[in-house]
CSV table of C-alpha atoms (C1' of nucleotides) in Angstrom, one decimal:
chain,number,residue,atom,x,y,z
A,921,UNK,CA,0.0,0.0,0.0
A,922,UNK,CA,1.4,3.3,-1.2
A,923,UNK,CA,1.2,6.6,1.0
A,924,UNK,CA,0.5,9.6,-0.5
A,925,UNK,CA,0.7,13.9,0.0
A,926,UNK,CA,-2.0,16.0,-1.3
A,927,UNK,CA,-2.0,20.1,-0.9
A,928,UNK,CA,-5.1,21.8,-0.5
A,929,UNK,CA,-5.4,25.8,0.5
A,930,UNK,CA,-7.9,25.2,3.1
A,931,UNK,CA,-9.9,28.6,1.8
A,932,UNK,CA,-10.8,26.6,-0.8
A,933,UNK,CA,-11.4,23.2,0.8
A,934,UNK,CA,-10.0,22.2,4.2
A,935,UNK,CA,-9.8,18.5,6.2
A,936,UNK,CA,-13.3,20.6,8.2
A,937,UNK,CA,-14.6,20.6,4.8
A,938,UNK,CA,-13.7,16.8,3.7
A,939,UNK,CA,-15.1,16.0,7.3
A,940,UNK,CA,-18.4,17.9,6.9
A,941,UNK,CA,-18.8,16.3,3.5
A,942,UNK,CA,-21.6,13.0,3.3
A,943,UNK,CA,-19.9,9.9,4.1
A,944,UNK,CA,-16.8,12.0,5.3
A,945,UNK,CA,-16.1,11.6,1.6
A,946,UNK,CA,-15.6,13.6,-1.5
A,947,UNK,CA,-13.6,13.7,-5.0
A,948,UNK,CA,-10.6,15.0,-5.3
A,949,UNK,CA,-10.9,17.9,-8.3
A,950,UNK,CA,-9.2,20.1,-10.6
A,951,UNK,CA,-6.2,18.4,-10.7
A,952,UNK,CA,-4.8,20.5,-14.0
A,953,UNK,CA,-1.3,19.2,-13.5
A,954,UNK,CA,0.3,16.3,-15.7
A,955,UNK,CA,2.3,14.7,-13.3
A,956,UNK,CA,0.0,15.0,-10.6
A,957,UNK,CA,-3.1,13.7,-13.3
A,958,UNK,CA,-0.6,10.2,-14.1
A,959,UNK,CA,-0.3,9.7,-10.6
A,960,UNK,CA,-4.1,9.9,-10.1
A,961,UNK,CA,-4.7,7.7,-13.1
A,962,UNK,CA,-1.8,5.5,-12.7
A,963,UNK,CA,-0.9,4.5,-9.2
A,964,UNK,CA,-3.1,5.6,-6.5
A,965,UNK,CA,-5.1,2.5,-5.4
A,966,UNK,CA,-8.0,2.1,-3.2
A,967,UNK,CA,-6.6,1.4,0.7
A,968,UNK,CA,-3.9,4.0,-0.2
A,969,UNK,CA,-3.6,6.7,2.9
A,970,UNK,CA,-3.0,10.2,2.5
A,971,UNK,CA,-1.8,12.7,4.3
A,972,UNK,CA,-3.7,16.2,4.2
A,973,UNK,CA,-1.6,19.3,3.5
A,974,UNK,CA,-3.0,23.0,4.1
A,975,UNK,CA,-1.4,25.1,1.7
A,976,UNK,CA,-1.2,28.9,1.0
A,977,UNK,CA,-2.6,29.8,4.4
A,978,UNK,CA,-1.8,31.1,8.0
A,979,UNK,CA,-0.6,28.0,8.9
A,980,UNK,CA,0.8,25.6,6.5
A,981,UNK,CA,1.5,21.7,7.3
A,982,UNK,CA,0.2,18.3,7.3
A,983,UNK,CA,-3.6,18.3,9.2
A,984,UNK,CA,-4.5,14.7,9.2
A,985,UNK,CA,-5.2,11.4,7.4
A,986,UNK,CA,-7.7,10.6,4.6
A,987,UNK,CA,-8.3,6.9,2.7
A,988,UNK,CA,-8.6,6.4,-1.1
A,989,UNK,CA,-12.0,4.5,-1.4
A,990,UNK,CA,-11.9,4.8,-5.2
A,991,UNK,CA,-9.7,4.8,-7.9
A,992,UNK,CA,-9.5,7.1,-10.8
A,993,UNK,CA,-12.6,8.3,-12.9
A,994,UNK,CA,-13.2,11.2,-14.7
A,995,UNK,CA,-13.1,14.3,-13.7
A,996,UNK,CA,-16.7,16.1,-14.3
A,997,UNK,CA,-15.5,19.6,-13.4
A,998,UNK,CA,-13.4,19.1,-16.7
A,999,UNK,CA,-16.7,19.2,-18.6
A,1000,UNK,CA,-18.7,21.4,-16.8
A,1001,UNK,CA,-18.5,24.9,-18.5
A,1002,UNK,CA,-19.3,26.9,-15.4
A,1003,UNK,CA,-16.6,25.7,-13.2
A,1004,UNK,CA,-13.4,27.4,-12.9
A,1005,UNK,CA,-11.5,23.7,-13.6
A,1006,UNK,CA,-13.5,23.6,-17.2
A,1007,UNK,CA,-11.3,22.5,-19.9
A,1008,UNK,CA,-12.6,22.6,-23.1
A,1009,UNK,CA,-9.7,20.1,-24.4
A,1010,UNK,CA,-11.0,17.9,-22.0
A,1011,UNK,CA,-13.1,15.2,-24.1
A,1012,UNK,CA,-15.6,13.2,-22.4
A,1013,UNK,CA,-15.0,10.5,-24.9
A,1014,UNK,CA,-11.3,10.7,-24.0
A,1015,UNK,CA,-10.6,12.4,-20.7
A,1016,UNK,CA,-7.7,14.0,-19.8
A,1017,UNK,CA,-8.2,15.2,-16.0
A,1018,UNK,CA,-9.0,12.3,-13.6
A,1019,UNK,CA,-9.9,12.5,-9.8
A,1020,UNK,CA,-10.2,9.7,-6.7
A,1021,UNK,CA,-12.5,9.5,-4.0
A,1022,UNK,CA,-11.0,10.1,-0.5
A,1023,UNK,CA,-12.3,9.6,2.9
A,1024,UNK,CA,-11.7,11.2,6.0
A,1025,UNK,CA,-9.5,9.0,8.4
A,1026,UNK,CA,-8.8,11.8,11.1
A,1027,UNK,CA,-7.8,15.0,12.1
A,1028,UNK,CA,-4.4,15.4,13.8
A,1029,UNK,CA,-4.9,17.2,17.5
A,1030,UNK,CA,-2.2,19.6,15.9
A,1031,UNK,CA,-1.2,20.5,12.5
A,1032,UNK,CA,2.3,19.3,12.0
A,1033,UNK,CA,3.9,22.5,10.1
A,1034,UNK,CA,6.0,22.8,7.3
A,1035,UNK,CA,8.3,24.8,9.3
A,1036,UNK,CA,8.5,21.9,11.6
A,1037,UNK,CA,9.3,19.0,9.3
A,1038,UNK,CA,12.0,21.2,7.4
A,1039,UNK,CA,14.1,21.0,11.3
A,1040,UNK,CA,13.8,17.2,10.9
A,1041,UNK,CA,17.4,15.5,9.3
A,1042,UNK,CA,15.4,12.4,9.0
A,1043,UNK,CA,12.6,14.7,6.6
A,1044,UNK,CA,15.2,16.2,4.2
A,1045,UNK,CA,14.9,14.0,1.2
A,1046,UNK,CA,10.7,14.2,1.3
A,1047,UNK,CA,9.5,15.4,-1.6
A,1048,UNK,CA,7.7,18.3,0.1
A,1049,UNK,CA,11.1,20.1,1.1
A,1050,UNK,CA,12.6,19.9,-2.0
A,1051,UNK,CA,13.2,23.2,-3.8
A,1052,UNK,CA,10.5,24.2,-6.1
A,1053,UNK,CA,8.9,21.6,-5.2
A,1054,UNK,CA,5.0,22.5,-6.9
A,1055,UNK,CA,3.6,19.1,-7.0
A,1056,UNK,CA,0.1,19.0,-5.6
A,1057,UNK,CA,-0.1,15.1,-5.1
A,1058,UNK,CA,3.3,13.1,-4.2
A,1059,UNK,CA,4.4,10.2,-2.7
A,1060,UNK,CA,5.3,9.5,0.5
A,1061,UNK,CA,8.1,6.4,1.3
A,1062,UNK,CA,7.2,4.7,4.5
A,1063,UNK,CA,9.7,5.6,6.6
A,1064,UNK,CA,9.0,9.3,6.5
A,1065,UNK,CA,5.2,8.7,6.9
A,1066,UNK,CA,5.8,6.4,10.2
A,1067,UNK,CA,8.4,9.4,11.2
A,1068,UNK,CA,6.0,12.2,10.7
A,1069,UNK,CA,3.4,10.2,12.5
A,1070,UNK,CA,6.0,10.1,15.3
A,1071,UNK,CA,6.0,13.5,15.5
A,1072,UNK,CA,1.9,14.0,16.3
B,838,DG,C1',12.5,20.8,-31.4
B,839,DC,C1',13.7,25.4,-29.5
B,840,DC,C1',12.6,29.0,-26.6
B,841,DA,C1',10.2,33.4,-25.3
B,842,DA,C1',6.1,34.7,-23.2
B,843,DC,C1',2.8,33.8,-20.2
B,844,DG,C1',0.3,31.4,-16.4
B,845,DT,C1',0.4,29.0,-11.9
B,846,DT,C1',1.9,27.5,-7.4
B,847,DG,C1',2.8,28.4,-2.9
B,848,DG,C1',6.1,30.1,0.7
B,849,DC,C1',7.1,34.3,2.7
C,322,DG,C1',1.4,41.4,-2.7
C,323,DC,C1',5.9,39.7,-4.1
C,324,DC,C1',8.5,36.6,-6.6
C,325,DA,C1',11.2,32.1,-7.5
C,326,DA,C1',10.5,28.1,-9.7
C,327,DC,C1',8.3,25.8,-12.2
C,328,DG,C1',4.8,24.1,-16.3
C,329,DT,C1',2.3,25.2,-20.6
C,330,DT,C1',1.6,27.4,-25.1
C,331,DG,C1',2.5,28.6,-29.5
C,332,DG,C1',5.3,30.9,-33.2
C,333,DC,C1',9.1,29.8,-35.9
DNA sequence: GCCAACGTTGGC
DNA sequence: GCCAACGTTGGC
């Protein structure tokens, strides 16, 4: 089972919001990125945990744990005119933006900041601290996902 | 295929 | 709001 980052800018949609959601579950949308699409489409399995990332905010870090409970489909926002993720490029007969179903696991009593895991040796190599590092979804190796959980 | 211009992400 | 570090687009 693979173990996974994704960034969200909790004005837009934070773990309270995944949380509120029915079933504690919702789709993960307007992915626009390539890397991050093949990743979606390509790897991410059902039983794959998450962690969840509040970016672009007061204060930025990993928030808690969410579940894959399905694997890629189509993205709709893709073909939905009025949303800010339409793509007209995007063909419903041949879809290029892709999205998977998460579930809220739990919220961490505390967020674990970015400014925290960057004083962590053990952290360096994660993907997340890398220099301009932009990726919205990445993967996490075990080790640093047991070490960060150490840290809660 | 190159690369300049432009757009986006995201920490600060 | 600034801006570095990307990613994408499109002319050539």
């Amino acid at each position: 089972m693979q173990k996974w980052l994704m960034k969200s800018e909790p004005n837009e949609f934070s773990i309270d919001d995944l949380k509120a959601c029915p079933k504690q579950t919702d789709m993960w949308d307007g992915i626009r990125n390539y890397q991050a699409r093949n990743m979606i489409r390509d790897t991410i399995k059902k039983g794959d945990l998450v962690f969840f990332y509040h970016s672009n905010c007061a204060l930025i870090g990993i928030v808690g744990i969410m579940e894959v409970v399905k694997e890629a489909y189509p993205d709709p926002t893709a073909f939905e005119q009025n949303d800010k993720h339409f793509d007209p490029k995007s063909d419903p007969d041949n879809p290029r933006w892709f999205v998977v179903d998460l579930k809220f696991k739990r919220k961490f009593d505390r967020t674990i900041s970015l400014h925290e895991l960057k004083e962590h040796k053990q952290l360096e190599d994660m993907r997340l601290l890398q220099k301009g590092n932009r990726l919205s979804i990445m993967p996490i190796e075990d080790l640093e996902w047991d070490y960060v959980l150490g840290l809660e």
